PDB file of C-alpha atoms in Angstrom:
ATOM      1  CA  MET A   1     124.466  88.348  68.633  1.00 36.00           C
ATOM      2  CA  LYS A   2     123.088  91.461  70.211  1.00 36.00           C
ATOM      3  CA  ARG A   3     122.116  90.999  73.807  1.00 38.00           C
ATOM      4  CA  LEU A   4     118.946  92.785  74.816  1.00 36.00           C
ATOM      5  CA  LEU A   5     118.275  94.104  78.259  1.00 37.00           C
ATOM      6  CA  VAL A   6     114.749  94.667  79.396  1.00 35.00           C
ATOM      7  CA  LEU A   7     114.574  98.288  80.466  1.00 36.00           C
ATOM      8  CA  SER A   8     111.617  99.751  82.260  1.00 33.00           C
ATOM      9  CA  LEU A   9     111.995 102.891  84.298  1.00 32.00           C
ATOM     10  CA  ALA A  10     109.279 103.618  86.781  1.00 31.00           C
ATOM     11  CA  LEU A  11     106.648 106.279  86.428  1.00 28.00           C
ATOM     12  CA  LEU A  12     106.369 107.463  89.993  1.00 28.00           C
ATOM     13  CA  THR A  13     103.788 109.607  91.727  1.00 26.00           C
ATOM     14  CA  LEU A  14     104.470 112.776  93.677  1.00 25.00           C
ATOM     15  CA  ALA A  15     107.880 113.015  95.325  1.00 27.00           C
ATOM     16  CA  GLY A  16     108.107 112.418  99.038  1.00 27.00           C
ATOM     17  CA  CYS A  17     104.830 110.520  99.375  1.00 27.00           C
ATOM     18  CA  GLY A  18     106.375 107.076  99.754  1.00 25.00           C
ATOM     19  CA  ALA A  19     104.498 105.869  96.689  1.00 25.00           C
ATOM     20  CA  GLN A  20     105.451 102.655  94.969  1.00 26.00           C
ATOM     21  CA  ALA A  21     106.649 102.523  91.397  1.00 27.00           C
ATOM     22  CA  THR A  22     104.199 101.909  88.587  1.00 26.00           C
ATOM     23  CA  ALA A  23     105.845  99.961  85.803  1.00 29.00           C
ATOM     24  CA  ALA A  24     106.106 101.498  82.364  1.00 31.00           C
ATOM     25  CA  SER A  25     105.987  99.350  79.248  1.00 32.00           C
ATOM     26  CA  ASP A  26     109.013  97.129  78.686  1.00 40.00           C
ATOM     27  CA  THR A  27     111.506  98.261  76.056  1.00 37.00           C
ATOM     28  CA  GLY A  28     114.240  96.157  74.509  1.00 54.00           C
ATOM     29  CA  VAL A  29     117.539  98.041  74.693  1.00 70.00           C
ATOM     30  CA  ASN A  30     120.411  97.353  72.354  1.00 84.00           C
ATOM     31  CA  THR A  31     123.548  96.850  74.466  1.00 89.00           C
ATOM     32  CA  SER A  32     125.907  96.036  71.607  1.00 93.00           C
ATOM     33  CA  ALA A  33     128.707  98.373  70.582  1.00 95.00           C
ATOM     34  CA  GLU A  34     126.699  99.229  67.458  1.00 94.00           C
ATOM     35  CA  GLN A  35     124.293 101.645  69.091  1.00 94.00           C
ATOM     36  CA  ASN A  36     122.525 103.250  66.119  1.00 93.00           C
ATOM     37  CA  ARG A  37     122.268 106.397  68.234  1.00 96.00           C
ATOM     38  CA  VAL A  38     119.813 109.211  67.682  1.00 97.00           C
ATOM     39  CA  THR A  39     121.518 111.889  65.590  1.00 97.00           C
ATOM     40  CA  THR A  40     121.138 115.601  64.928  1.00 98.00           C
ATOM     41  CA  ALA A  41     122.405 118.180  62.433  1.00 98.00           C
ATOM     42  CA  ARG A  42     125.274 120.587  63.053  1.00 98.00           C
ATOM     43  CA  ASN A  43     124.059 123.771  64.731  1.00 98.00           C
ATOM     44  CA  ASP A  44     126.187 126.503  63.173  1.00 98.00           C
ATOM     45  CA  ALA A  45     125.051 129.169  65.631  1.00 98.00           C
ATOM     46  CA  ALA A  46     125.995 126.975  68.600  1.00 98.00           C
ATOM     47  CA  ALA A  47     129.303 125.944  67.024  1.00 98.00           C
ATOM     48  CA  ALA A  48     130.211 129.602  66.513  1.00 98.00           C
ATOM     49  CA  LEU A  49     130.117 130.060  70.308  1.00 98.00           C
ATOM     50  CA  LEU A  50     132.946 127.568  70.855  1.00 98.00           C
ATOM     51  CA  PRO A  51     136.421 128.834  71.699  1.00 96.00           C
ATOM     52  CA  ALA A  52     138.537 128.682  68.548  1.00 96.00           C
ATOM     53  CA  LYS A  53     140.945 126.104  69.997  1.00 94.00           C
ATOM     54  CA  ILE A  54     138.089 123.633  70.604  1.00 96.00           C
ATOM     55  CA  ARG A  55     136.447 124.273  67.243  1.00 95.00           C
ATOM     56  CA  ASP A  56     139.761 123.879  65.414  1.00 96.00           C
ATOM     57  CA  ARG A  57     140.652 120.737  67.351  1.00 97.00           C
ATOM     58  CA  GLY A  58     137.427 119.126  66.151  1.00 98.00           C
ATOM     59  CA  THR A  59     136.837 116.970  69.220  1.00 98.00           C
ATOM     60  CA  LEU A  60     134.842 117.265  72.431  1.00 98.00           C
ATOM     61  CA  VAL A  61     136.547 115.467  75.295  1.00 98.00           C
ATOM     62  CA  VAL A  62     133.792 114.177  77.568  1.00 98.00           C
ATOM     63  CA  GLY A  63     134.348 113.045  81.142  1.00 98.00           C
ATOM     64  CA  ALA A  64     131.989 110.216  82.084  1.00 97.00           C
ATOM     65  CA  GLY A  65     132.228 109.516  85.794  1.00 94.00           C
ATOM     66  CA  PHE A  66     130.355 106.257  86.001  1.00 90.00           C
ATOM     67  CA  GLY A  67     133.370 104.032  86.670  1.00 86.00           C
ATOM     68  CA  SER A  68     132.369 100.390  86.422  1.00 74.00           C
ATOM     69  CA  GLY A  69     128.884 101.322  85.246  1.00 82.00           C
ATOM     70  CA  SER A  70     125.561 102.797  86.290  1.00 84.00           C
ATOM     71  CA  VAL A  71     122.729 101.415  84.182  1.00 86.00           C
ATOM     72  CA  PRO A  72     120.994 103.090  82.373  1.00 90.00           C
ATOM     73  CA  LEU A  73     122.947 106.351  82.831  1.00 93.00           C
ATOM     74  CA  GLY A  74     126.329 105.093  81.667  1.00 95.00           C
ATOM     75  CA  PHE A  75     127.789 101.612  81.296  1.00 93.00           C
ATOM     76  CA  TYR A  76     129.785  99.430  78.921  1.00 95.00           C
ATOM     77  CA  ALA A  77     128.376  97.666  75.895  1.00 95.00           C
ATOM     78  CA  ASP A  78     128.644  93.921  75.343  1.00 94.00           C
ATOM     79  CA  ASP A  79     132.219  94.364  74.150  1.00 95.00           C
ATOM     80  CA  ASN A  80     133.141  95.665  77.646  1.00 95.00           C
ATOM     81  CA  LYS A  81     134.856  98.720  76.194  1.00 94.00           C
ATOM     82  CA  THR A  82     132.296 100.918  74.415  1.00 96.00           C
ATOM     83  CA  PRO A  83     130.554 103.453  76.703  1.00 96.00           C
ATOM     84  CA  ILE A  84     126.787 103.540  76.197  1.00 96.00           C
ATOM     85  CA  GLY A  85     123.744 104.831  78.051  1.00 95.00           C
ATOM     86  CA  LEU A  86     121.570 107.893  78.482  1.00 95.00           C
ATOM     87  CA  GLU A  87     124.376 110.295  79.431  1.00 97.00           C
ATOM     88  CA  VAL A  88     126.572 109.043  76.598  1.00 98.00           C
ATOM     89  CA  ASP A  89     123.769 109.558  74.071  1.00 97.00           C
ATOM     90  CA  ILE A  90     123.236 113.141  75.265  1.00 98.00           C
ATOM     91  CA  ALA A  91     126.980 113.801  74.998  1.00 98.00           C
ATOM     92  CA  TYR A  92     126.985 112.497  71.422  1.00 98.00           C
ATOM     93  CA  LEU A  93     124.022 114.711  70.517  1.00 98.00           C
ATOM     94  CA  VAL A  94     125.636 117.845  71.923  1.00 98.00           C
ATOM     95  CA  ALA A  95     128.972 117.103  70.270  1.00 98.00           C
ATOM     96  CA  GLU A  96     127.276 116.492  66.933  1.00 98.00           C
ATOM     97  CA  ALA A  97     125.317 119.747  67.227  1.00 98.00           C
ATOM     98  CA  LEU A  98     128.610 121.545  67.831  1.00 98.00           C
ATOM     99  CA  GLY A  99     130.224 119.884  64.810  1.00 98.00           C
ATOM    100  CA  LEU A 100     132.665 117.980  67.015  1.00 98.00           C
ATOM    101  CA  LYS A 101     133.628 114.330  67.407  1.00 98.00           C
ATOM    102  CA  PRO A 102     132.973 113.106  70.966  1.00 98.00           C
ATOM    103  CA  GLU A 103     135.782 111.402  72.871  1.00 98.00           C
ATOM    104  CA  VAL A 104     134.094 109.789  75.867  1.00 98.00           C
ATOM    105  CA  GLN A 105     136.574 109.003  78.626  1.00 97.00           C
ATOM    106  CA  VAL A 106     135.225 106.872  81.455  1.00 97.00           C
ATOM    107  CA  THR A 107     136.576 107.632  84.902  1.00 96.00           C
ATOM    108  CA  SER A 108     135.556 107.487  88.542  1.00 94.00           C
ATOM    109  CA  TRP A 109     133.142 110.055  89.959  1.00 91.00           C
ATOM    110  CA  GLU A 110     135.889 111.693  92.041  1.00 91.00           C
ATOM    111  CA  ASN A 111     138.386 111.828  89.165  1.00 96.00           C
ATOM    112  CA  LEU A 112     135.767 113.337  86.871  1.00 97.00           C
ATOM    113  CA  PHE A 113     135.987 116.603  88.811  1.00 97.00           C
ATOM    114  CA  VAL A 114     139.778 116.417  88.995  1.00 97.00           C
ATOM    115  CA  GLY A 115     139.752 116.154  85.207  1.00 98.00           C
ATOM    116  CA  LEU A 116     137.396 119.111  84.838  1.00 98.00           C
ATOM    117  CA  ASP A 117     139.594 121.184  87.172  1.00 97.00           C
ATOM    118  CA  SER A 118     142.689 120.465  85.103  1.00 97.00           C
ATOM    119  CA  ALA A 119     140.856 120.949  81.773  1.00 96.00           C
ATOM    120  CA  LYS A 120     141.551 117.324  80.850  1.00 97.00           C
ATOM    121  CA  TYR A 121     137.846 117.127  80.012  1.00 98.00           C
ATOM    122  CA  ASP A 122     135.963 119.818  78.120  1.00 98.00           C
ATOM    123  CA  VAL A 123     132.706 118.766  79.712  1.00 98.00           C
ATOM    124  CA  GLY A 124     131.211 116.298  82.137  1.00 98.00           C
ATOM    125  CA  PHE A 125     128.101 114.365  81.143  1.00 98.00           C
ATOM    126  CA  SER A 126     127.557 112.124  84.141  1.00 96.00           C
ATOM    127  CA  ASN A 127     124.243 112.830  85.874  1.00 92.00           C
ATOM    128  CA  ILE A 128     125.805 115.900  87.548  1.00 94.00           C
ATOM    129  CA  THR A 129     123.363 117.938  89.611  1.00 89.00           C
ATOM    130  CA  VAL A 130     123.671 121.709  89.856  1.00 93.00           C
ATOM    131  CA  THR A 131     124.617 122.730  93.404  1.00 90.00           C
ATOM    132  CA  GLU A 132     125.563 126.116  94.812  1.00 93.00           C
ATOM    133  CA  LYS A 133     128.864 124.681  96.024  1.00 93.00           C
ATOM    134  CA  ARG A 134     129.738 123.289  92.609  1.00 95.00           C
ATOM    135  CA  LYS A 135     128.817 126.622  90.996  1.00 96.00           C
ATOM    136  CA  GLN A 136     131.812 128.141  92.773  1.00 96.00           C
ATOM    137  CA  LYS A 137     134.106 126.079  90.516  1.00 97.00           C
ATOM    138  CA  TYR A 138     132.029 125.028  87.511  1.00 98.00           C
ATOM    139  CA  ASP A 139     129.588 126.359  84.925  1.00 98.00           C
ATOM    140  CA  PHE A 140     126.421 124.421  84.111  1.00 98.00           C
ATOM    141  CA  ALA A 141     124.075 124.104  81.132  1.00 98.00           C
ATOM    142  CA  THR A 142     121.069 122.067  82.223  1.00 98.00           C
ATOM    143  CA  TYR A 143     119.459 119.314  80.166  1.00 98.00           C
ATOM    144  CA  ARG A 144     117.385 117.100  82.464  1.00 96.00           C
ATOM    145  CA  LYS A 145     115.473 117.098  85.730  1.00 94.00           C
ATOM    146  CA  ASP A 146     117.212 115.366  88.614  1.00 92.00           C
ATOM    147  CA  ASP A 147     115.205 112.992  90.756  1.00 90.00           C
ATOM    148  CA  ILE A 148     116.713 110.746  93.407  1.00 92.00           C
ATOM    149  CA  ALA A 149     115.189 107.832  95.278  1.00 93.00           C
ATOM    150  CA  PHE A 150     115.511 105.371  98.137  1.00 97.00           C
ATOM    151  CA  GLU A 151     115.577 101.644  97.371  1.00 97.00           C
ATOM    152  CA  ALA A 152     115.037  98.849  99.880  1.00 98.00           C
ATOM    153  CA  LYS A 153     114.217  95.137  99.892  1.00 97.00           C
ATOM    154  CA  LYS A 154     110.689  94.435  98.757  1.00 96.00           C
ATOM    155  CA  GLY A 155     108.013  93.743 101.345  1.00 95.00           C
ATOM    156  CA  GLY A 156     109.156  95.995 104.165  1.00 96.00           C
ATOM    157  CA  THR A 157     107.196  98.763 105.849  1.00 97.00           C
ATOM    158  CA  TRP A 158     109.918 101.440 105.853  1.00 98.00           C
ATOM    159  CA  ARG A 159     109.065 104.486 103.747  1.00 98.00           C
ATOM    160  CA  VAL A 160     111.013 107.730 103.374  1.00 97.00           C
ATOM    161  CA  THR A 161     108.828 110.828 103.096  1.00 95.00           C
ATOM    162  CA  SER A 162     111.124 113.223 104.967  1.00 95.00           C
ATOM    163  CA  GLY A 163     114.563 113.370 106.551  1.00 96.00           C
ATOM    164  CA  LYS A 164     113.263 112.040 109.876  1.00 97.00           C
ATOM    165  CA  ASP A 165     112.562 108.687 108.254  1.00 98.00           C
ATOM    166  CA  ILE A 166     116.279 107.847 107.914  1.00 98.00           C
ATOM    167  CA  ALA A 167     116.881 107.957 111.695  1.00 98.00           C
ATOM    168  CA  GLY A 168     118.620 104.814 112.920  1.00 98.00           C
ATOM    169  CA  LYS A 169     118.920 103.267 109.446  1.00 98.00           C
ATOM    170  CA  THR A 170     122.022 102.086 107.603  1.00 98.00           C
ATOM    171  CA  ILE A 171     122.038 103.596 104.123  1.00 98.00           C
ATOM    172  CA  ALA A 172     124.454 103.375 101.187  1.00 98.00           C
ATOM    173  CA  VAL A 173     125.149 106.434  99.051  1.00 97.00           C
ATOM    174  CA  GLY A 174     127.707 107.495  96.464  1.00 93.00           C
ATOM    175  CA  SER A 175     130.632 109.524  97.773  1.00 91.00           C
ATOM    176  CA  GLY A 176     130.707 113.144  96.624  1.00 86.00           C
ATOM    177  CA  THR A 177     127.176 113.073  95.217  1.00 87.00           C
ATOM    178  CA  ASN A 178     124.354 115.482  95.999  1.00 82.00           C
ATOM    179  CA  GLN A 179     122.521 112.485  97.481  1.00 91.00           C
ATOM    180  CA  GLU A 180     125.304 112.231 100.024  1.00 94.00           C
ATOM    181  CA  LYS A 181     124.972 115.914 100.922  1.00 90.00           C
ATOM    182  CA  ILE A 182     121.214 115.621 101.431  1.00 91.00           C
ATOM    183  CA  LEU A 183     121.659 112.462 103.513  1.00 96.00           C
ATOM    184  CA  VAL A 184     124.352 114.047 105.691  1.00 96.00           C
ATOM    185  CA  ASP A 185     122.272 117.208 106.211  1.00 93.00           C
ATOM    186  CA  TRP A 186     119.230 115.153 107.216  1.00 96.00           C
ATOM    187  CA  ASN A 187     121.316 113.050 109.552  1.00 98.00           C
ATOM    188  CA  GLU A 188     122.796 116.102 111.275  1.00 97.00           C
ATOM    189  CA  ALA A 189     119.338 117.620 111.721  1.00 97.00           C
ATOM    190  CA  ASN A 190     118.036 114.374 113.202  1.00 98.00           C
ATOM    191  CA  VAL A 191     120.882 114.125 115.711  1.00 98.00           C
ATOM    192  CA  LYS A 192     120.284 117.733 116.802  1.00 98.00           C
ATOM    193  CA  ALA A 193     116.618 116.848 117.282  1.00 98.00           C
ATOM    194  CA  GLY A 194     117.524 113.896 119.495  1.00 98.00           C
ATOM    195  CA  LEU A 195     116.755 111.193 116.940  1.00 98.00           C
ATOM    196  CA  PRO A 196     119.032 108.161 116.418  1.00 98.00           C
ATOM    197  CA  ALA A 197     121.845 108.764 113.918  1.00 98.00           C
ATOM    198  CA  ALA A 198     121.812 107.001 110.582  1.00 98.00           C
ATOM    199  CA  THR A 199     124.884 105.022 109.517  1.00 98.00           C
ATOM    200  CA  ILE A 200     126.131 106.008 106.066  1.00 98.00           C
ATOM    201  CA  LYS A 201     127.975 103.406 103.981  1.00 98.00           C
ATOM    202  CA  TYR A 202     130.022 103.772 100.793  1.00 97.00           C
ATOM    203  CA  PHE A 203     130.713 101.160  98.127  1.00 94.00           C
ATOM    204  CA  GLN A 204     132.882 101.413  95.014  1.00 86.00           C
ATOM    205  CA  LYS A 205     130.567  99.338  92.811  1.00 86.00           C
ATOM    206  CA  ASN A 206     126.808  99.050  92.414  1.00 85.00           C
ATOM    207  CA  THR A 207     127.159  95.280  92.666  1.00 89.00           C
ATOM    208  CA  ASP A 208     128.679  95.679  96.129  1.00 95.00           C
ATOM    209  CA  THR A 209     125.841  97.985  97.172  1.00 95.00           C
ATOM    210  CA  TYR A 210     123.198  95.506  96.086  1.00 96.00           C
ATOM    211  CA  LEU A 211     124.992  92.586  97.697  1.00 97.00           C
ATOM    212  CA  ALA A 212     124.958  94.514 100.974  1.00 98.00           C
ATOM    213  CA  LEU A 213     121.262  95.297 100.492  1.00 98.00           C
ATOM    214  CA  SER A 214     120.280  91.719  99.713  1.00 96.00           C
ATOM    215  CA  SER A 215     122.258  90.386 102.681  1.00 97.00           C
ATOM    216  CA  GLY A 216     120.729  92.880 105.099  1.00 97.00           C
ATOM    217  CA  ARG A 217     123.989  94.706 105.878  1.00 98.00           C
ATOM    218  CA  ILE A 218     122.307  97.943 104.813  1.00 98.00           C
ATOM    219  CA  ASP A 219     118.671  98.986 105.048  1.00 98.00           C
ATOM    220  CA  GLY A 220     118.589 100.967 101.840  1.00 98.00           C
ATOM    221  CA  TYR A 221     120.355 102.729  99.007  1.00 98.00           C
ATOM    222  CA  PHE A 222     119.944 106.416  98.116  1.00 97.00           C
ATOM    223  CA  GLY A 223     120.799 107.114  94.471  1.00 93.00           C
ATOM    224  CA  PRO A 224     119.695 108.439  91.069  1.00 90.00           C
ATOM    225  CA  ASN A 225     116.066 107.647  90.319  1.00 88.00           C
ATOM    226  CA  PRO A 226     116.692 106.298  86.773  1.00 88.00           C
ATOM    227  CA  SER A 227     119.206 103.746  88.040  1.00 87.00           C
ATOM    228  CA  ILE A 228     117.058 102.705  90.982  1.00 88.00           C
ATOM    229  CA  ALA A 229     113.902 102.430  88.909  1.00 83.00           C
ATOM    230  CA  TYR A 230     115.776 100.261  86.404  1.00 80.00           C
ATOM    231  CA  HIS A 231     117.111  97.964  89.135  1.00 87.00           C
ATOM    232  CA  VAL A 232     113.716  97.697  90.842  1.00 86.00           C
ATOM    233  CA  LYS A 233     112.140  96.547  87.590  1.00 78.00           C
ATOM    234  CA  THR A 234     114.828  94.106  86.522  1.00 80.00           C
ATOM    235  CA  SER A 235     115.820  92.595  89.876  1.00 85.00           C
ATOM    236  CA  GLY A 236     112.328  91.891  91.165  1.00 88.00           C
ATOM    237  CA  ASP A 237     113.372  91.835  94.828  1.00 94.00           C
ATOM    238  CA  THR A 238     113.616  95.543  95.716  1.00 96.00           C
ATOM    239  CA  GLU A 239     111.270  98.518  95.671  1.00 95.00           C
ATOM    240  CA  THR A 240     111.357 102.295  95.638  1.00 93.00           C
ATOM    241  CA  ILE A 241     110.384 103.584  99.085  1.00 97.00           C
ATOM    242  CA  GLY A 242     110.754 107.336  98.536  1.00 95.00           C
ATOM    243  CA  LYS A 243     111.517 109.816  95.755  1.00 90.00           C
ATOM    244  CA  PHE A 244     112.753 113.408  95.956  1.00 90.00           C
ATOM    245  CA  SER A 245     114.150 116.230  93.872  1.00 90.00           C
ATOM    246  CA  GLY A 246     117.916 116.064  93.663  1.00 83.00           C
ATOM    247  CA  ALA A 247     118.124 119.615  95.045  1.00 82.00           C
ATOM    248  CA  GLY A 248     116.176 118.905  98.224  1.00 73.00           C
ATOM    249  CA  LEU A 249     112.625 119.444  99.348  1.00 75.00           C
ATOM    250  CA  THR A 250     112.090 122.999  98.078  1.00 83.00           C
ATOM    251  CA  LEU A 251     113.785 123.089  94.658  1.00 90.00           C
ATOM    252  CA  GLN A 252     113.625 120.900  91.552  1.00 92.00           C
ATOM    253  CA  GLY A 253     117.095 119.505  90.927  1.00 92.00           C
ATOM    254  CA  LEU A 254     118.584 119.800  87.459  1.00 96.00           C
ATOM    255  CA  ILE A 255     121.216 117.723  85.668  1.00 96.00           C
ATOM    256  CA  ALA A 256     123.714 119.691  83.611  1.00 98.00           C
ATOM    257  CA  ALA A 257     126.613 119.641  81.209  1.00 98.00           C
ATOM    258  CA  THR A 258     129.468 120.715  83.465  1.00 98.00           C
ATOM    259  CA  THR A 259     132.617 122.616  82.575  1.00 98.00           C
ATOM    260  CA  LYS A 260     135.380 124.453  84.401  1.00 97.00           C
ATOM    261  CA  LYS A 261     134.202 127.900  85.451  1.00 97.00           C
ATOM    262  CA  ASP A 262     134.881 130.638  82.921  1.00 96.00           C
ATOM    263  CA  SER A 263     136.150 128.141  80.349  1.00 96.00           C
ATOM    264  CA  GLY A 264     134.100 129.914  77.687  1.00 96.00           C
ATOM    265  CA  LEU A 265     132.213 126.728  76.807  1.00 98.00           C
ATOM    266  CA  VAL A 266     128.924 126.870  78.679  1.00 98.00           C
ATOM    267  CA  GLN A 267     127.125 129.173  76.216  1.00 98.00           C
ATOM    268  CA  ALA A 268     127.901 126.784  73.374  1.00 98.00           C
ATOM    269  CA  TYR A 269     126.573 123.858  75.382  1.00 98.00           C
ATOM    270  CA  GLN A 270     123.380 125.721  76.203  1.00 98.00           C
ATOM    271  CA  ALA A 271     122.803 126.636  72.551  1.00 98.00           C
ATOM    272  CA  ALA A 272     123.475 123.059  71.422  1.00 98.00           C
ATOM    273  CA  ILE A 273     121.082 121.630  74.021  1.00 98.00           C
ATOM    274  CA  ASP A 274     118.344 124.114  73.115  1.00 98.00           C
ATOM    275  CA  GLY A 275     118.827 123.139  69.481  1.00 98.00           C
ATOM    276  CA  VAL A 276     118.419 119.402  70.054  1.00 98.00           C
ATOM    277  CA  ILE A 277     115.385 120.075  72.259  1.00 98.00           C
ATOM    278  CA  ALA A 278     113.846 122.079  69.398  1.00 98.00           C
ATOM    279  CA  ASP A 279     114.576 119.539  66.661  1.00 98.00           C
ATOM    280  CA  GLY A 280     113.162 116.587  68.629  1.00 98.00           C
ATOM    281  CA  SER A 281     116.351 114.504  68.828  1.00 98.00           C
ATOM    282  CA  TYR A 282     116.628 115.160  72.574  1.00 98.00           C
ATOM    283  CA  ALA A 283     113.138 113.786  73.185  1.00 98.00           C
ATOM    284  CA  LYS A 284     113.994 110.665  71.190  1.00 96.00           C
ATOM    285  CA  VAL A 285     117.039 109.983  73.374  1.00 95.00           C
ATOM    286  CA  LEU A 286     115.032 110.348  76.586  1.00 91.00           C
ATOM    287  CA  GLU A 287     112.291 108.143  75.165  1.00 87.00           C
ATOM    288  CA  ARG A 288     114.888 105.530  74.189  1.00 88.00           C
ATOM    289  CA  TRP A 289     115.909 105.224  77.852  1.00 86.00           C
ATOM    290  CA  ASN A 290     112.369 105.703  79.225  1.00 77.00           C
ATOM    291  CA  VAL A 291     113.170 108.919  81.096  1.00 83.00           C
ATOM    292  CA  SER A 292     110.845 111.252  79.221  1.00 84.00           C
ATOM    293  CA  THR A 293     109.371 112.410  82.539  1.00 80.00           C
ATOM    294  CA  GLU A 294     112.706 114.088  83.319  1.00 87.00           C
ATOM    295  CA  ALA A 295     112.716 116.255  80.165  1.00 94.00           C
ATOM    296  CA  VAL A 296     113.216 120.022  80.345  1.00 96.00           C
ATOM    297  CA  GLY A 297     111.826 122.609  77.926  1.00 97.00           C
ATOM    298  CA  LYS A 298     115.039 124.627  77.686  1.00 98.00           C
ATOM    299  CA  SER A 299     118.607 124.705  78.925  1.00 98.00           C
ATOM    300  CA  GLU A 300     119.547 127.117  81.706  1.00 98.00           C
ATOM    301  CA  ILE A 301     123.000 128.390  82.580  1.00 98.00           C
ATOM    302  CA  ASN A 302     123.853 128.182  86.281  1.00 98.00           C
ATOM    303  CA  PRO A 303     120.306 128.131  87.708  1.00 96.00           C
ATOM    304  CA  PRO A 304     119.670 127.869  91.475  1.00 93.00           C
ATOM    305  CA  GLY A 305     121.012 124.567  92.764  1.00 90.00           C
ATOM    306  CA  LEU A 306     121.215 122.511  95.915  1.00 83.00           C
ATOM    307  CA  PRO A 307     121.878 125.205  98.540  1.00 83.00           C
ATOM    308  CA  LEU A 308     124.951 125.714 100.641  1.00 78.00           C
ATOM    309  CA  THR A 309     124.565 125.007 104.335  1.00 64.00           C
ATOM    310  CA  SER A 310     126.458 126.664 107.169  1.00 42.00           C
TER     311      SER A 310
END
């Protein structure tokens, strides 16, 4: 039988105001291997932009750096082998628009970039935020807004509205993520200002992070807003205590299809994404995972990202 998860991502108020999540309507999500995904038609104009070797090969090798799983972005179906989730659905849409068969290869976050560097993967679809540092090595075609959030045990008084609010706290974050960079930058600024340093913790699995949170070994978790909003709704014992753009306080972060710089693929990805935005299939995927608030009106190639710091 198909097992249904109850998925409800939060509709949150303005970023940085410490507002609590307002629950959206519950949606049953099919977690079986038979996904009945949203589909689209081949986009001949986008497909024509592909390098001949990719077009002739007929497959799009997708790196999915969610490891053991990050619901609802990317995780395994009930059969424990079929990758499903928001990022997987977007990858399927783009591949279909390009007339290619997607080959989704699940890996760790760190090895995702190793695979992009070596051209093992044609593209990464894994909640990857555009940053100025990453733009030195990769090309980006954006497809979703990036919001990140702080999660803590329910009932506390701690709220995060600026970097000063992390002083003296113990916070978990994913290694190599833009959340980590923001957290480290805030921490360094706080120490220079004479505030207590935060302690930053790293865990390999989300389950380990939440065990540490429930046991009080960490004060909070800083991660992707969709995942946190999902966990807040389904766990019942945590809450969102702050929400920010993934590119910092002055720039809206953007999630993008990511490829090795100058691979010749990014224009095709942009055209495919613009096509699925125009035909409505993109909106259906975001609605399926209750992240319609993170929709973009068009894809951009290498827009301004999380800035470099000296």
